[in-house]
PDB file of C-alpha atoms in Angstrom:
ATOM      1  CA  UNK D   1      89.710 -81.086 160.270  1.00 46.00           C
ATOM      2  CA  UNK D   2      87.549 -81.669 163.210  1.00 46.00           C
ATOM      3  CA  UNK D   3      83.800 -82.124 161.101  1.00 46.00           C
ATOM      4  CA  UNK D   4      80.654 -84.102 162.832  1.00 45.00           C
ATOM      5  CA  UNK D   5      77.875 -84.383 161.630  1.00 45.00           C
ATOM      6  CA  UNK D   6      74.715 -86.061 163.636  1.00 42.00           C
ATOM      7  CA  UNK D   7      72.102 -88.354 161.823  1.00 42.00           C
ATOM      8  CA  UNK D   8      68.818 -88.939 162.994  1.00 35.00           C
ATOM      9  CA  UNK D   9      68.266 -92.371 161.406  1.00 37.00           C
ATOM     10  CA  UNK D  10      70.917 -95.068 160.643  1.00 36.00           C
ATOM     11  CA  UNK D  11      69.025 -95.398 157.279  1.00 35.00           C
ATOM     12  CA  UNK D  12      69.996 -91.458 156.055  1.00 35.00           C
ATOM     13  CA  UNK D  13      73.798 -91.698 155.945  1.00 37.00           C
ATOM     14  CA  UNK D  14      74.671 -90.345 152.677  1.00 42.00           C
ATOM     15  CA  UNK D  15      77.624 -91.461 151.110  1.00 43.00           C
ATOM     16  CA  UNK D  16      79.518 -88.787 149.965  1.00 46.00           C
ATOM     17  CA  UNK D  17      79.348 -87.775 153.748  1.00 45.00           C
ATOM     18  CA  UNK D  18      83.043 -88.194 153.620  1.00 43.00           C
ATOM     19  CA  UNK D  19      83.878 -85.917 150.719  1.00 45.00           C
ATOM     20  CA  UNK D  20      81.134 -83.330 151.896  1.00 45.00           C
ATOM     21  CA  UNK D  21      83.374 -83.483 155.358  1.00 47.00           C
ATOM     22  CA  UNK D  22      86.443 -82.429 153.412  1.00 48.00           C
ATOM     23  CA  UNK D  23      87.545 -86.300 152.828  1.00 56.00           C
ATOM     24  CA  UNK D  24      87.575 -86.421 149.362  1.00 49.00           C
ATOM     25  CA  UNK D  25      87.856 -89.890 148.234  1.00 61.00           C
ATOM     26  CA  UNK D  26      87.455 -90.924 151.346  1.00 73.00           C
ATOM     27  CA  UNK D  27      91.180 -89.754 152.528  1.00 83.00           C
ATOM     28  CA  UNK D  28      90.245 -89.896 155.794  1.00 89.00           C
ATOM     29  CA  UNK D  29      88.581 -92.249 157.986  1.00 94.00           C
ATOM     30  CA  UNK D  30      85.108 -92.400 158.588  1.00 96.00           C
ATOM     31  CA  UNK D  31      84.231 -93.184 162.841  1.00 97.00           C
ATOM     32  CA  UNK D  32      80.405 -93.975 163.670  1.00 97.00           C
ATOM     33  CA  UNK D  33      79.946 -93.043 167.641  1.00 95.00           C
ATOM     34  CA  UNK D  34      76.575 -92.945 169.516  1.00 92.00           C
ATOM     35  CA  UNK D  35      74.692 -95.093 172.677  1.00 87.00           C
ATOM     36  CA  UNK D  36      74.354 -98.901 172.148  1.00 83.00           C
ATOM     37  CA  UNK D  37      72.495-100.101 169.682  1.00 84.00           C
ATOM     38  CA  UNK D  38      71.750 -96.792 167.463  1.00 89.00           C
ATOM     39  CA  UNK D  39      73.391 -98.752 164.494  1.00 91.00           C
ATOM     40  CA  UNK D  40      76.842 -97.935 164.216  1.00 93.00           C
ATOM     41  CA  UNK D  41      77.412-101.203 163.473  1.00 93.00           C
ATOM     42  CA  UNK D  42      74.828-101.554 160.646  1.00 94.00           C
ATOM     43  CA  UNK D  43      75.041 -98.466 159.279  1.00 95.00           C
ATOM     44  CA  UNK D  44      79.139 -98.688 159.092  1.00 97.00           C
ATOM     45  CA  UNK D  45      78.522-101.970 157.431  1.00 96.00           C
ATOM     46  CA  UNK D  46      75.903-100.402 154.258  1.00 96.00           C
ATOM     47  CA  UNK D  47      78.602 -97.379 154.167  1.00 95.00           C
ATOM     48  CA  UNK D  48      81.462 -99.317 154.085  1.00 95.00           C
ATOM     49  CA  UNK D  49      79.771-101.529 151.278  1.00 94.00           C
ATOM     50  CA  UNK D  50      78.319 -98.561 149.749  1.00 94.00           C
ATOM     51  CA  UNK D  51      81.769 -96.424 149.789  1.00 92.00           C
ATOM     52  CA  UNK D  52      84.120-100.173 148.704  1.00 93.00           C
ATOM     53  CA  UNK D  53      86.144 -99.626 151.821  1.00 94.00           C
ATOM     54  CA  UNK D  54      86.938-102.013 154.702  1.00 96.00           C
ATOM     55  CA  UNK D  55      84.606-101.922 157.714  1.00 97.00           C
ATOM     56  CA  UNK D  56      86.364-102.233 161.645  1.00 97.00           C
ATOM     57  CA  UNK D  57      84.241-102.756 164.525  1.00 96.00           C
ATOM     58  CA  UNK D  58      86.315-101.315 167.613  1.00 96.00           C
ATOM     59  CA  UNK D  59      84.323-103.720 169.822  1.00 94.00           C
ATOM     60  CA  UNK D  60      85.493-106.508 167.474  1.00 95.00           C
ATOM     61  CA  UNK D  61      88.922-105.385 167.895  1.00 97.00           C
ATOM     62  CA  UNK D  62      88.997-105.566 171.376  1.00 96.00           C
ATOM     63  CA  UNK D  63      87.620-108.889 171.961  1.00 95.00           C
ATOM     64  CA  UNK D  64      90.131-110.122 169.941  1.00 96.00           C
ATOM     65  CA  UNK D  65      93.455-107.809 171.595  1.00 95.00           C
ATOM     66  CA  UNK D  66      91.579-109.134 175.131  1.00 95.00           C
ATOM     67  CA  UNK D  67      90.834-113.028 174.375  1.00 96.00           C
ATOM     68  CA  UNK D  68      87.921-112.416 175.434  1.00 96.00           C
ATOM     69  CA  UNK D  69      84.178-111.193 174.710  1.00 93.00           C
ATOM     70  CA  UNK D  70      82.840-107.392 175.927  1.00 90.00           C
ATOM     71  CA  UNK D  71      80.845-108.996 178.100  1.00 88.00           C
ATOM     72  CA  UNK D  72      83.504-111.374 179.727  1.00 93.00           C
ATOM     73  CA  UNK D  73      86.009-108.879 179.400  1.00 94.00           C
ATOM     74  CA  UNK D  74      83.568-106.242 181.918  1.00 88.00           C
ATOM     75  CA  UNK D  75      82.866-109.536 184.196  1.00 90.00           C
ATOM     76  CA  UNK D  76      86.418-110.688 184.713  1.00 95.00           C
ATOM     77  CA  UNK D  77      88.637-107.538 184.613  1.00 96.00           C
ATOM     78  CA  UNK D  78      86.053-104.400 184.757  1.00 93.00           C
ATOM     79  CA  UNK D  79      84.971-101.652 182.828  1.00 90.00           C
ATOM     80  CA  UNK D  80      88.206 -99.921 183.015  1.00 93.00           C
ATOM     81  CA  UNK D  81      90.296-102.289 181.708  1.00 95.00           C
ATOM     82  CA  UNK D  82      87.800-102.477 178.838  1.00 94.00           C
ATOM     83  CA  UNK D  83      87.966 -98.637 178.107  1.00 93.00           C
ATOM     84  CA  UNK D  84      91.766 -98.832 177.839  1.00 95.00           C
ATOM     85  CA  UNK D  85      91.979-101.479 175.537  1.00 96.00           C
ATOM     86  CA  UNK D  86      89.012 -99.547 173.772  1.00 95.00           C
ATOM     87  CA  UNK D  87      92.007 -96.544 174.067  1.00 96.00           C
ATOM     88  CA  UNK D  88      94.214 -98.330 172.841  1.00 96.00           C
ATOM     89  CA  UNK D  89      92.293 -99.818 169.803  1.00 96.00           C
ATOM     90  CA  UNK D  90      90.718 -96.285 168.437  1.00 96.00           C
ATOM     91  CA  UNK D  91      94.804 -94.922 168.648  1.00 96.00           C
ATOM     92  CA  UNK D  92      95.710 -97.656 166.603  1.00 95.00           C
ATOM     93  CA  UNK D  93      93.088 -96.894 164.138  1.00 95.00           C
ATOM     94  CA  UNK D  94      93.772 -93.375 163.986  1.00 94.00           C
ATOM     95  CA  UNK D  95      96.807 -93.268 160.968  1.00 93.00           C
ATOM     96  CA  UNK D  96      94.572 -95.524 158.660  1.00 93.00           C
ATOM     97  CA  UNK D  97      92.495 -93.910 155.549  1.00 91.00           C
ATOM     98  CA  UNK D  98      89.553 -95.113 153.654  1.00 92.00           C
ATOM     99  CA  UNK D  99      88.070 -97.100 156.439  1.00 96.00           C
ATOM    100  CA  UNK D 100      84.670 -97.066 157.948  1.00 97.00           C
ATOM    101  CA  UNK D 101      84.830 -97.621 161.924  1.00 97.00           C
ATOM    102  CA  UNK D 102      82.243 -98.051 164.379  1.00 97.00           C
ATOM    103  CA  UNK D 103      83.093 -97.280 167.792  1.00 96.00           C
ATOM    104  CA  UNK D 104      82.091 -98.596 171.221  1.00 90.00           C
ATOM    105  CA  UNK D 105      79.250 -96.540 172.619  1.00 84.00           C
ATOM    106  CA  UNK D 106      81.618 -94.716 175.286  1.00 87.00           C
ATOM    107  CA  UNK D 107      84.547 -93.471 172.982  1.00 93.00           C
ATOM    108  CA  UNK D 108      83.009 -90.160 171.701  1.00 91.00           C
ATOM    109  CA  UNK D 109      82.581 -89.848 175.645  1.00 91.00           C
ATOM    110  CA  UNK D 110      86.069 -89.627 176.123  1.00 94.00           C
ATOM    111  CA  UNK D 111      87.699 -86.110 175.566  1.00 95.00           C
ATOM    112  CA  UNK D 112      90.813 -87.196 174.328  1.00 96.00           C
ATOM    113  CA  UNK D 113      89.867 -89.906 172.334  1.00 96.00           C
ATOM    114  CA  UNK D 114      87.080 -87.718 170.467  1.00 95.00           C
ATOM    115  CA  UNK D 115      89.387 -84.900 170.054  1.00 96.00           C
ATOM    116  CA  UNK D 116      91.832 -87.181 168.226  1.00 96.00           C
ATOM    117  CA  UNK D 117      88.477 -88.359 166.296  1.00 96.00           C
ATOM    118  CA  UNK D 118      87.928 -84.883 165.092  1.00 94.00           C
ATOM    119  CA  UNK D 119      91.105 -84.168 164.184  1.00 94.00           C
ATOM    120  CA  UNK D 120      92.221 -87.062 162.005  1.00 94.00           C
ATOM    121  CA  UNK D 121      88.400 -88.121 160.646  1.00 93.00           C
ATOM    122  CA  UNK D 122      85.215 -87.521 160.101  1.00 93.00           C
ATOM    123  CA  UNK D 123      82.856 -88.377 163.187  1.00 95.00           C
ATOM    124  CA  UNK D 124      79.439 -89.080 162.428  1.00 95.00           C
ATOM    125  CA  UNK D 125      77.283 -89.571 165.917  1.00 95.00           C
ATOM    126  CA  UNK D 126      74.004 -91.662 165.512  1.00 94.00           C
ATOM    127  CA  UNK D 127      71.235 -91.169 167.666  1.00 91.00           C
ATOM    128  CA  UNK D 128      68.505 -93.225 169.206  1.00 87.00           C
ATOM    129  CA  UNK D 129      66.029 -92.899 171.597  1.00 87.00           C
ATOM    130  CA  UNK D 130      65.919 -94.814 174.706  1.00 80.00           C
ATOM    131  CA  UNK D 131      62.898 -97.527 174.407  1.00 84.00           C
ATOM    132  CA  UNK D 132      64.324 -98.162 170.598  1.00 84.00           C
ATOM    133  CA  UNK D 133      68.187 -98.996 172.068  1.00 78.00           C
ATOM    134  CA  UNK D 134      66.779-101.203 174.977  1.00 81.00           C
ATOM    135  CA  UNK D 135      64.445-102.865 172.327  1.00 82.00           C
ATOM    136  CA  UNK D 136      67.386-103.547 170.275  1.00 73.00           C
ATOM    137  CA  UNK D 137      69.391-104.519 172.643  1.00 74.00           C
ATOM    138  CA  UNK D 138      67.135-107.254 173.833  1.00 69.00           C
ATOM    139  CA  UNK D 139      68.460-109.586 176.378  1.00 56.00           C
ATOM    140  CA  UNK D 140      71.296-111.221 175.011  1.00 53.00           C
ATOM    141  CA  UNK D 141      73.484-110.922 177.831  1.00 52.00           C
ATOM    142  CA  UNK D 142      76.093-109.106 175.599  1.00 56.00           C
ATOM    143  CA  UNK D 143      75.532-105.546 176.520  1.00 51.00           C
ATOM    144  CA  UNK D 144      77.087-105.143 179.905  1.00 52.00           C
ATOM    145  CA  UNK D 145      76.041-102.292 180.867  1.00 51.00           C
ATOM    146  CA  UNK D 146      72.350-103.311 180.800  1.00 49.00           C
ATOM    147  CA  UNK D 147      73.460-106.484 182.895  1.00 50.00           C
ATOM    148  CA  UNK D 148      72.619-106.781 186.327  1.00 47.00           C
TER     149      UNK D 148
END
């Protein structure tokens, strides 16, 4: 299948983006990928809504196969323990159709994982620019990798 397609702005998503991908009726999933904070969350949210499918956060979906929040999870075990349960998560996801999912910032990073993307979905890759993601991310203390 292997179809991407970048967006500029969370806010210009289409929804037939599926079908124009060759996921008619959404017979595929849909995977949102880009940096922190460029919206994959929202935007998965308003297109899930939008298309009347379910909507799966993979960071969600970690914290819960972990016990324990992103942030704890890179505090207490490290950020390789987090990318294979973030492995193991998207793999899981992989067989399921009409689904929206927004993935951890690093996943589309990961050759294998994005080649398995392309092949079974649709990947859509937000982008932001760099003062806009740190000004979204504030200082919450939930982004890791911003962390001291």
């Amino acid at each position: 299948m292997k179809k991407e397609r970048t967006e500029t702005s969370p806010g210009t998503v289409p929804a037939d983006s599926a079908a124009a991908a060759g996921c008619p009726g959404l017979s595929c999933p849909v995977f949102l990928g880009g940096f922190m904070a460029s919206g994959k969350t929202t935007v998965g949210r308003l297109l899930a809504e939008r298309l009347g499918v379910p909507f799966l956060d993979t960071d969600d979906l970690v914290e819960r196969l972990a016990g324990l929040s992103v942030a704890e999870l890179f505090a207490r075990r490290g950020e390789s323990v987090f990318r294979a349960f973030e492995a193991e998560v998207v793999k899981e996801l992989l067989p399921l159709r009409s689904v929206v999912v927004a993935l951890g910032g690093g996943v589309p990073t990961n050759r294998e994982l994005r080649s398995l993307l392309l092949e079974r979905g649709f990947l859509a890759m937000l982008s932001v620019s760099a003062p806009t993601a740190l000004f979204r991310a504030g200082t919450s203390g939930s982004r890791p990798l911003l962390d001291p």
